Short mmCIF file of N, CA and C in Angstrom, two decimals:
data_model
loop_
_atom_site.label_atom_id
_atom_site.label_comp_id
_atom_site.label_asym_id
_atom_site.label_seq_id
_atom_site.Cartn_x
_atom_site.Cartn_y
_atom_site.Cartn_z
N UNK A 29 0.85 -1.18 0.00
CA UNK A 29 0.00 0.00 0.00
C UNK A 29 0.89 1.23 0.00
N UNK A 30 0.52 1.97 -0.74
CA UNK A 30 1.51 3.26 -0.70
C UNK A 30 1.28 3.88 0.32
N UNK A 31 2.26 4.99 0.60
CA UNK A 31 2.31 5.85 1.74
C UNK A 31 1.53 7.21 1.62
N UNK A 32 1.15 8.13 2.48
CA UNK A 32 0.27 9.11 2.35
C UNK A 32 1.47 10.31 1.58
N UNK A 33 2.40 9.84 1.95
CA UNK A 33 3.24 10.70 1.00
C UNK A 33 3.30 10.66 -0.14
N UNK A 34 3.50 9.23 -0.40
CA UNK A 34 3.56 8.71 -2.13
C UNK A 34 2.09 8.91 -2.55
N UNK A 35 1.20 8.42 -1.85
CA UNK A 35 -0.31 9.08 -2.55
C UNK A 35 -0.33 10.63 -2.79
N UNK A 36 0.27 11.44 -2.21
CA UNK A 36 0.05 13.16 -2.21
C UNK A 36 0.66 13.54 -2.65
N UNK A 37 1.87 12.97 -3.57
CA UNK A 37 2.90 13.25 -4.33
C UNK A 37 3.42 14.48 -4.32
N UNK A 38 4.23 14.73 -2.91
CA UNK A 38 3.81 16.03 -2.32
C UNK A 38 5.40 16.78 -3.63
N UNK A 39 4.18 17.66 -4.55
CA UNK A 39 4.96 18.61 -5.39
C UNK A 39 4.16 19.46 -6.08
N UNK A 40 5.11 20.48 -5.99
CA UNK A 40 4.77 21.89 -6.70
C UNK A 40 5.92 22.35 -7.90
N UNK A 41 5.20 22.31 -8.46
CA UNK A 41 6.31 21.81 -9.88
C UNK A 41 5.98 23.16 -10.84
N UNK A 42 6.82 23.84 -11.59
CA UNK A 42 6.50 24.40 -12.68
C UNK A 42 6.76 23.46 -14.14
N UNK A 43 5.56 23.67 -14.82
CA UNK A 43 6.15 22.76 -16.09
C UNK A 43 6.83 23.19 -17.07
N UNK A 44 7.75 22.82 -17.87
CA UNK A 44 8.48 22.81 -18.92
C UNK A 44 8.38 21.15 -20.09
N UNK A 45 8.26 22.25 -20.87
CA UNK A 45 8.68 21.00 -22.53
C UNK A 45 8.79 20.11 -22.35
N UNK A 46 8.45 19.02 -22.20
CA UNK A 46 8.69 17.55 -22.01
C UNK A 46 9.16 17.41 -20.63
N UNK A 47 8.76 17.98 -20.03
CA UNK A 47 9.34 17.47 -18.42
C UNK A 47 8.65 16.15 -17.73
N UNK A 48 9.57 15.69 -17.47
CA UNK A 48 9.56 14.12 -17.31
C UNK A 48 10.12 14.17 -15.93
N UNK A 49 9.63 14.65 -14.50
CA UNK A 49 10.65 14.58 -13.46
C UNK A 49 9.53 13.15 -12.34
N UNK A 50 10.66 12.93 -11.45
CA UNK A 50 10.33 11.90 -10.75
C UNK A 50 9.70 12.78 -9.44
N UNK A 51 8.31 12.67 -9.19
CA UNK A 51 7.67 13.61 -8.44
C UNK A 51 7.73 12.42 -6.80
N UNK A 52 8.22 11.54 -6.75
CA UNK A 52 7.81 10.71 -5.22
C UNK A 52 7.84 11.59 -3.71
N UNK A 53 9.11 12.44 -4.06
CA UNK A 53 9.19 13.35 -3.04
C UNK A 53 8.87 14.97 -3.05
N UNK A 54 8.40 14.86 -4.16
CA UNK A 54 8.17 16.36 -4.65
C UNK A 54 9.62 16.94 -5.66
N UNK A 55 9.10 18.13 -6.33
CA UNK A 55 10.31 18.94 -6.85
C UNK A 55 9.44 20.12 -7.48
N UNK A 56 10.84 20.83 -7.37
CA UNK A 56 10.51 22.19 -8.48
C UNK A 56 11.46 22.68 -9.66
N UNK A 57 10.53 23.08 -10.76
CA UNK A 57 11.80 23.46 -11.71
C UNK A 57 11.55 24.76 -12.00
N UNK A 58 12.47 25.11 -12.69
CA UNK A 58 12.37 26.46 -14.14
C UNK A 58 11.64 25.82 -15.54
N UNK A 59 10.79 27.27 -15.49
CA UNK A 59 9.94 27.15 -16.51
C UNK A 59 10.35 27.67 -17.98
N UNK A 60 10.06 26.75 -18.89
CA UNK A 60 10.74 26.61 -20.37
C UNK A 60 10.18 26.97 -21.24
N UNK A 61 9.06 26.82 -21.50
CA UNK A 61 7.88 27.61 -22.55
C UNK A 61 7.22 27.83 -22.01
N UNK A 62 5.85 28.37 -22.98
CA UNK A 62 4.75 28.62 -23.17
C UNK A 62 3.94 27.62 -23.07
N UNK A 63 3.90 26.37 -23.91
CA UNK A 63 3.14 25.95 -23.93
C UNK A 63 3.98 24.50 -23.33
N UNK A 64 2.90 23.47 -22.15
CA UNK A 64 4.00 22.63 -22.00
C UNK A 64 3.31 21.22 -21.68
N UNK A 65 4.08 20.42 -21.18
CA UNK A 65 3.73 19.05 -21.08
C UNK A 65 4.16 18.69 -19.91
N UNK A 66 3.71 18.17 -18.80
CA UNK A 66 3.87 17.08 -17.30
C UNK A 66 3.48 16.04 -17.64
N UNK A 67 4.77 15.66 -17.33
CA UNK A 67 4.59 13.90 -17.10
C UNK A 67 5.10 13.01 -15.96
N UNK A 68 3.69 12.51 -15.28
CA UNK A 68 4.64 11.61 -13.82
C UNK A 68 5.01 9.94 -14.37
N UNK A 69 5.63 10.17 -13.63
CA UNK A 69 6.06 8.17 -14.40
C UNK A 69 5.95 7.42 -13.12
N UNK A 70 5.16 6.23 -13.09
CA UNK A 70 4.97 5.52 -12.18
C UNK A 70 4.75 4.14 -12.57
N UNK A 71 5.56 3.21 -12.41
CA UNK A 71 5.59 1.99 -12.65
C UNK A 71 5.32 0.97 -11.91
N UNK A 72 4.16 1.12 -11.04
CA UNK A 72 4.05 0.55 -9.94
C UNK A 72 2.86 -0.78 -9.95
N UNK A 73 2.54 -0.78 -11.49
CA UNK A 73 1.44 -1.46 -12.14
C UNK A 73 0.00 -1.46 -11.66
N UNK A 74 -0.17 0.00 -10.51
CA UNK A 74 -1.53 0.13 -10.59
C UNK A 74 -1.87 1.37 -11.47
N UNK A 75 -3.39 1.52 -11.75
CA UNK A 75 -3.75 2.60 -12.65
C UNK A 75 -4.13 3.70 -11.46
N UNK A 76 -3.48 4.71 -12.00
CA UNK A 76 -3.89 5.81 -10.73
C UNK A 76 -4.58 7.20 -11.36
N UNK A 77 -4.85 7.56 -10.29
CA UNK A 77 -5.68 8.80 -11.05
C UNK A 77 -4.97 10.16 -10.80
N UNK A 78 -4.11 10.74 -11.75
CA UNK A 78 -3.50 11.96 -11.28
C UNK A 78 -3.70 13.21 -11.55
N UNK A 79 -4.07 14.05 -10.83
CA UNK A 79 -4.62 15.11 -10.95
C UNK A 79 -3.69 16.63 -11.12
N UNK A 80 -3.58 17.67 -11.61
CA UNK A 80 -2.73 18.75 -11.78
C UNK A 80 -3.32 20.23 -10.81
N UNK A 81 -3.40 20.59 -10.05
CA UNK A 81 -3.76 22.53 -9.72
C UNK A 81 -2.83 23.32 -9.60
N UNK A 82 -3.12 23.76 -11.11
CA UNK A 82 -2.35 25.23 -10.94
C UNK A 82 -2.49 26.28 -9.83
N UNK A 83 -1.13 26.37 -9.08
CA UNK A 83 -0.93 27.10 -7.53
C UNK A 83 -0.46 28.38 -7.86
N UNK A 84 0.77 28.58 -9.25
CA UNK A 84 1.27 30.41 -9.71
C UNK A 84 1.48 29.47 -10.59
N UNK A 85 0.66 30.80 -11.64
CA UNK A 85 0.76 30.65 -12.82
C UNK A 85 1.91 32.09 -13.43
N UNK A 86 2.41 32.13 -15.07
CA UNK A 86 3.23 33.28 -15.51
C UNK A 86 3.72 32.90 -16.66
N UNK A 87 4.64 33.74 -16.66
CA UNK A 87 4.80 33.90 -18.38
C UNK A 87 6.67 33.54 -18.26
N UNK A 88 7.23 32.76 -19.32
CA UNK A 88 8.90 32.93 -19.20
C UNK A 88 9.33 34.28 -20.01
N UNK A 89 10.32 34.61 -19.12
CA UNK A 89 11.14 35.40 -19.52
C UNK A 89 12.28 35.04 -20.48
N UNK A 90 13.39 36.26 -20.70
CA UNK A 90 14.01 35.43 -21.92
C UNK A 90 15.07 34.94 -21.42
N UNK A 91 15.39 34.73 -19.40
CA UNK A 91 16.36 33.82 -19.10
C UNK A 91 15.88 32.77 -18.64
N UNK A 92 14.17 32.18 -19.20
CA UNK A 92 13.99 30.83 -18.90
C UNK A 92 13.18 30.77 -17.66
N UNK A 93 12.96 32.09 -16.92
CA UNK A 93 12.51 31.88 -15.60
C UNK A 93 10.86 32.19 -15.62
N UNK A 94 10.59 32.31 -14.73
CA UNK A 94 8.57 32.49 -14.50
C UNK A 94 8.79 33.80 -14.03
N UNK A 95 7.72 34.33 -14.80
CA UNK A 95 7.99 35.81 -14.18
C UNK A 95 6.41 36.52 -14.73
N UNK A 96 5.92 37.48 -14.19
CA UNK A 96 3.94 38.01 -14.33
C UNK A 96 3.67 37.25 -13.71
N UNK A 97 4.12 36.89 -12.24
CA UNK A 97 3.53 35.83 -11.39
C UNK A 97 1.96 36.15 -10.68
N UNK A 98 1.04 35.10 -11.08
CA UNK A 98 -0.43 35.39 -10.59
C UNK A 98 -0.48 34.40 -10.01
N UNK A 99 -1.69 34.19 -9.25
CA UNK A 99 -2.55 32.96 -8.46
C UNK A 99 -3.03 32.15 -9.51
N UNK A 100 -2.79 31.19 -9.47
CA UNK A 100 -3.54 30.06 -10.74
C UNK A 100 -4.46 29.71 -10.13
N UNK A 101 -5.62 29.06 -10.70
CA UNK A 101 -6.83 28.92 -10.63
C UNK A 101 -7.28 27.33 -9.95
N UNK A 102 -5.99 26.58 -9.55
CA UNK A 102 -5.88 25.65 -8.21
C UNK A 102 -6.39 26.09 -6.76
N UNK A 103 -6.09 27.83 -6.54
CA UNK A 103 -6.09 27.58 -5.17
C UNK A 103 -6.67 29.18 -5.07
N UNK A 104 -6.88 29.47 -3.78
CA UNK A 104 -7.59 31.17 -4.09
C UNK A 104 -5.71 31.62 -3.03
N UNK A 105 -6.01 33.11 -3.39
CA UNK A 105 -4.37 33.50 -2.45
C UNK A 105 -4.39 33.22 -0.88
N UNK A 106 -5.98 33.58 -0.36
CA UNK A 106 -6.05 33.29 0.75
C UNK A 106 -5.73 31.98 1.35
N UNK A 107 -6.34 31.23 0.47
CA UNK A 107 -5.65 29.83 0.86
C UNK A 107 -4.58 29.11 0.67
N UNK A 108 -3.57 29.56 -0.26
CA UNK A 108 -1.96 29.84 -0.72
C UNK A 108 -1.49 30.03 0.97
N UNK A 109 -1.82 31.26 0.95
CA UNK A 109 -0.86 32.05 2.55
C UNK A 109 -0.91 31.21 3.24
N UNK A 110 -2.86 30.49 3.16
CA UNK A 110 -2.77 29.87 4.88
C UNK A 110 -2.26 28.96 4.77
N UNK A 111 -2.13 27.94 3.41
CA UNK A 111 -1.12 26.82 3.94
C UNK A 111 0.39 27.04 3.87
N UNK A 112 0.69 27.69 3.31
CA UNK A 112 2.06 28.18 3.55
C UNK A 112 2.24 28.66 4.88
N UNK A 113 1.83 29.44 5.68
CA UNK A 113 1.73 29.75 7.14
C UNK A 113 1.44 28.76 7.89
N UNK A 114 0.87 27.64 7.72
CA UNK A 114 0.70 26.30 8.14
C UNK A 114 2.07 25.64 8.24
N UNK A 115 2.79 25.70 7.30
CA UNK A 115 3.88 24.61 7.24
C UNK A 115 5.24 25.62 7.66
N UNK A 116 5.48 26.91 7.16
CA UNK A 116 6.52 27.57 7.60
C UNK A 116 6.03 28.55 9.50
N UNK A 117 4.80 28.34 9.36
CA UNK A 117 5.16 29.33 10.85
C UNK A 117 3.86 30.41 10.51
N UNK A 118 2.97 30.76 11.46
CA UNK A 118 2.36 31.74 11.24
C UNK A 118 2.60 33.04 11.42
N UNK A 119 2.11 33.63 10.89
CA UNK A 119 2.71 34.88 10.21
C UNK A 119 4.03 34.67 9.34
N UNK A 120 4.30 34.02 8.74
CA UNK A 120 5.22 33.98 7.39
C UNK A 120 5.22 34.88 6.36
N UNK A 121 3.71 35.15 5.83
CA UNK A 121 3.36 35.37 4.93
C UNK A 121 2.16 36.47 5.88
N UNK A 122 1.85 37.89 5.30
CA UNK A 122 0.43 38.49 5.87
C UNK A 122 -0.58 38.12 4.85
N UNK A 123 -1.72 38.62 5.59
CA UNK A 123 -2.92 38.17 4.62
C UNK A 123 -2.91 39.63 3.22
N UNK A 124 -2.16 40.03 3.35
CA UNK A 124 -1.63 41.28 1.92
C UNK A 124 -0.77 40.78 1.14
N UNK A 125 0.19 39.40 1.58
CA UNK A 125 1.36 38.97 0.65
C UNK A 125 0.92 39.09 -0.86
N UNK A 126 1.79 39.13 -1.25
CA UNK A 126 1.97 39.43 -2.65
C UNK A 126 2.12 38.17 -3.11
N UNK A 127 1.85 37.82 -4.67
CA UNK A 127 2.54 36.63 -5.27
C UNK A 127 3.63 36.35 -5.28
N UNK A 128 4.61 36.90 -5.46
CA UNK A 128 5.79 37.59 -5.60
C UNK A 128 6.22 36.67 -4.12
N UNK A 129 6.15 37.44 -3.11
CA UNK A 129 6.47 37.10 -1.59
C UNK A 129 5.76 35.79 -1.49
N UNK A 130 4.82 35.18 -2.01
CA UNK A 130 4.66 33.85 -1.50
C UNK A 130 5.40 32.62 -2.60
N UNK A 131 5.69 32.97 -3.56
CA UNK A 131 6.47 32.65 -4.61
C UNK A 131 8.03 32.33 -3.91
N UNK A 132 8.47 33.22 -3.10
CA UNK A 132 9.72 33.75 -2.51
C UNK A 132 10.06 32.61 -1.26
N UNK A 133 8.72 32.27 -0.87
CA UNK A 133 8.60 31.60 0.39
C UNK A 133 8.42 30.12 0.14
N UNK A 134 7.62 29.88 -0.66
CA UNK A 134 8.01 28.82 -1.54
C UNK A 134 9.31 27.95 -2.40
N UNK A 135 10.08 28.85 -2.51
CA UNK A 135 11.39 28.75 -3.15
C UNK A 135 12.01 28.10 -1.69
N UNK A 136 11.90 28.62 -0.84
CA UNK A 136 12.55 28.12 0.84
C UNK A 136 12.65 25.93 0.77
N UNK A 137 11.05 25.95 0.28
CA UNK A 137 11.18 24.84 1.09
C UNK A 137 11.92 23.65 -0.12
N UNK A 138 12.80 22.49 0.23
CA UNK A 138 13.56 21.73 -0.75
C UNK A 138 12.44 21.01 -0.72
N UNK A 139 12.44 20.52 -2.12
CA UNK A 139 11.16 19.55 -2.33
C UNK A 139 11.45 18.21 -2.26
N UNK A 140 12.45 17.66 -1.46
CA UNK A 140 12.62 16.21 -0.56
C UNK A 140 12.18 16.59 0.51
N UNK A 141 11.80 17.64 0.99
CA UNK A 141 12.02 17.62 2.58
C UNK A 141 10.49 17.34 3.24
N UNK A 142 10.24 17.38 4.66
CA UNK A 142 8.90 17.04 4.98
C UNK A 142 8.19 18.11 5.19
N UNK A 143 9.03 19.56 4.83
CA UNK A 143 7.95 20.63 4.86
C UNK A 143 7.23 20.88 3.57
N UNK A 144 7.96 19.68 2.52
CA UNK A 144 7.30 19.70 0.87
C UNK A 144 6.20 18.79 1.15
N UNK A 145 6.04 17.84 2.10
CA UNK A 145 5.17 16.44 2.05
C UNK A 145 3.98 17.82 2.69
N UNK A 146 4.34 18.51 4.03
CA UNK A 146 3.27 19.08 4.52
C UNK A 146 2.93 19.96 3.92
N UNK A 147 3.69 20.70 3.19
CA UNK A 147 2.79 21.76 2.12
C UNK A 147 1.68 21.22 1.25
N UNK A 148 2.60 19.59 0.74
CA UNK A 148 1.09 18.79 -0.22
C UNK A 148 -0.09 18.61 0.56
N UNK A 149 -0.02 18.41 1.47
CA UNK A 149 -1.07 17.71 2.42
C UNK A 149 -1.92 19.17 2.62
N UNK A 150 -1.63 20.28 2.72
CA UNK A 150 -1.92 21.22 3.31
C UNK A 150 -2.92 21.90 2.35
N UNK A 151 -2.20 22.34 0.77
CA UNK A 151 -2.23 22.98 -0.54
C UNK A 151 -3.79 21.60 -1.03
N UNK A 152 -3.66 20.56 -0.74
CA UNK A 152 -4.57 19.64 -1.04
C UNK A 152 -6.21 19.73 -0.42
N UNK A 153 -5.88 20.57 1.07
CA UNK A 153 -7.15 20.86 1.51
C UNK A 153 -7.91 22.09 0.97
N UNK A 154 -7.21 22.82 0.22
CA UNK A 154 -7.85 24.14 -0.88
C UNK A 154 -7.83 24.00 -2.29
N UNK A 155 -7.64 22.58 -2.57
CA UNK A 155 -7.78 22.79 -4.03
C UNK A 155 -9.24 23.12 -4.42
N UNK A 156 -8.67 23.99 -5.98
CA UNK A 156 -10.02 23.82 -6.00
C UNK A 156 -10.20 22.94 -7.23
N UNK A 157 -11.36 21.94 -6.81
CA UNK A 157 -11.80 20.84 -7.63
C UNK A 157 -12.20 20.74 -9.21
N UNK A 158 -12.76 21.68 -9.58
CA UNK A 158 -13.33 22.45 -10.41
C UNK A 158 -12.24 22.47 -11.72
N UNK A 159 -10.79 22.81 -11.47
CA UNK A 159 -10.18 23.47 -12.04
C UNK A 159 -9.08 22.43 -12.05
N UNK A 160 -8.99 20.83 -12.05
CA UNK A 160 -8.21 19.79 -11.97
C UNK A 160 -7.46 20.00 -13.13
N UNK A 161 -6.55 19.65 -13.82
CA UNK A 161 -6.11 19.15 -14.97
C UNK A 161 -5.79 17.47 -14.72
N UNK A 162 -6.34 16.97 -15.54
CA UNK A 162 -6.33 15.13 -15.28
C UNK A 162 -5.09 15.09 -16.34
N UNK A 163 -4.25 13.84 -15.93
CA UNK A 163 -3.34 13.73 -16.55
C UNK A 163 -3.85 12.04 -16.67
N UNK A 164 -3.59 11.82 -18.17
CA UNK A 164 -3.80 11.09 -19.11
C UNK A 164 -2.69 9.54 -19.23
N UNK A 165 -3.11 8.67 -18.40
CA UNK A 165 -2.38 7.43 -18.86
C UNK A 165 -1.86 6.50 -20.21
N UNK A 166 -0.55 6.29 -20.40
CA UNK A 166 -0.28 5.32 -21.33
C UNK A 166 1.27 4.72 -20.80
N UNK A 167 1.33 3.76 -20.72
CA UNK A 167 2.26 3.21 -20.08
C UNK A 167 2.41 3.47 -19.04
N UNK A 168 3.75 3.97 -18.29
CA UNK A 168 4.00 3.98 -17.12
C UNK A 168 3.96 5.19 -17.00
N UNK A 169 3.63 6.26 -18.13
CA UNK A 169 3.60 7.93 -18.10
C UNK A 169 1.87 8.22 -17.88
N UNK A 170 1.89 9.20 -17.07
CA UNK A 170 0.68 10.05 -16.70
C UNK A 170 1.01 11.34 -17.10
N UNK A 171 0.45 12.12 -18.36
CA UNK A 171 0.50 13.26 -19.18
C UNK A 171 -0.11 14.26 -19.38
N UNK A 172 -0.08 15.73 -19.38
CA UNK A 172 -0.84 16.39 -19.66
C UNK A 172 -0.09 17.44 -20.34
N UNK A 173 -0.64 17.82 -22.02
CA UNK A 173 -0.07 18.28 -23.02
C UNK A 173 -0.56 19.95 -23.42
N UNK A 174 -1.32 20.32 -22.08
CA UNK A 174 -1.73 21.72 -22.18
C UNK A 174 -1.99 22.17 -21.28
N UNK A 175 -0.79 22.24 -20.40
CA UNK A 175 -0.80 22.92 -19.51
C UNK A 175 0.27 24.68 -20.01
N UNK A 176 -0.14 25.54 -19.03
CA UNK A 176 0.35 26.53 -19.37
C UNK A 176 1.41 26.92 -18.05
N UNK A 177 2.23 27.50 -18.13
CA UNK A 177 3.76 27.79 -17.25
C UNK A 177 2.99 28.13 -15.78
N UNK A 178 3.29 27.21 -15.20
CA UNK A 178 3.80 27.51 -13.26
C UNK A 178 3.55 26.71 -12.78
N UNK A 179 3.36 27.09 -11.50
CA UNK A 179 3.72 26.18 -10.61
C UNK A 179 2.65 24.49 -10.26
N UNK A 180 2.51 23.71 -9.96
CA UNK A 180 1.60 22.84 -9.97
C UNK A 180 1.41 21.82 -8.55
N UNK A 181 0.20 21.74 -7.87
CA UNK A 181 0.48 20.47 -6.95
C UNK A 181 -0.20 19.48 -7.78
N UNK A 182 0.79 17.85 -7.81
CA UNK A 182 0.16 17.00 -8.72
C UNK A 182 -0.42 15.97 -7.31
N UNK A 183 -1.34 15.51 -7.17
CA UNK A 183 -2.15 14.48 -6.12
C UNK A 183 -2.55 13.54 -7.20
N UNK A 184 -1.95 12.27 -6.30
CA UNK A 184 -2.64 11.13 -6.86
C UNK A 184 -3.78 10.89 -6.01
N UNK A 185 -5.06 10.59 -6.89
CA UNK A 185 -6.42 10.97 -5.96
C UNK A 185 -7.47 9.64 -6.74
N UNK A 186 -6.55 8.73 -6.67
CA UNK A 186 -6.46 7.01 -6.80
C UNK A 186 -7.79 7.13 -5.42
N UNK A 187 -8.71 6.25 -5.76
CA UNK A 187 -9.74 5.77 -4.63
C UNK A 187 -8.74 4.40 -4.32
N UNK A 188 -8.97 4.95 -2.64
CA UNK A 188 -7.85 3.84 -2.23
C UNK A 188 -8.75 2.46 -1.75
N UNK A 189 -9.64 2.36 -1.86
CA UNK A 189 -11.13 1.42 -1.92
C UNK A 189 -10.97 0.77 -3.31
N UNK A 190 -10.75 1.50 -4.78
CA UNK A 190 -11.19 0.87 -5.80
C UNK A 190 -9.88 -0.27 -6.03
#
């Protein structure tokens, strides 16, 4: 049985071009285009159900980075701060933070660590449902070929019953 970690696939990822990263413990990258592709790879021979919420969304700049940083349509800001203030400390972040400053605060945490597992766990109780991106099975890759640049929590949201 997997772990509540490995089910929450605790990561906040920006996507890039064919990005193919190993999400078990989480990670984050630099963002590469415009237009892009996530892919989790899991070879574990069950079928799972993986889900995408955009957390900051933006545009690349021309050194490759995310930059017009907004709230993506995963999470509202209010609920950004509070789980971020959840896992780093309250008052981290005020209820005025900027994208920018929670973007900043985010960058803090390494995405092996267990303040990445508790941010998933945390960022998971505000998603909003509505606004999933499902990522698409074939082989051992779970895909999604239109997504647009930033940041992402991916949850595997596998019924652990089925």
């Amino acid at each position: 049985m997997k772990t509540n970690k490995r089910r929450l696939l605790a990561a906040l990822t920006a996507t890039t071009l064919a990005l193919t990263p190993c999400f078990a413990d989480g990670m984050m990258n630099a963002v590469a285009a415009d237009s892009t592709t996530l892919t989790v790879t899991d070879s574990d021979g069950v079928t799972h159900d993986y889900n995408a919420y955009q957390i900051i969304k933006g545009t690349t700049g021309t050194d490759g980075k995310l930059q017009s940083l907004a709230i993506g349509n995963g999470i509202t800001q209010d609920n950004l701060i509070t789980a971020v203030n959840a896992v780093l400390g309250s008052g981290t972040l005020g209820s005025s933070a900027s994208v920018d400053d929670i973007a900043v605060k985010l960058a803090t945490i390494e995405s092996d660590s267990e303040d990445a597992n508790k941010l998933a766990k945390e960022l998971a109780k505000y998603k909003v449902t509505a606004n999933a991106f499902d990522l698409k099975k074939s082989g051992d890759n779970y895909t999604n070929t239109s997504l647009t640049n930033g940041w992402y929590l991916i949850l595997d949201e596998t019924d652990p019953l089925a």
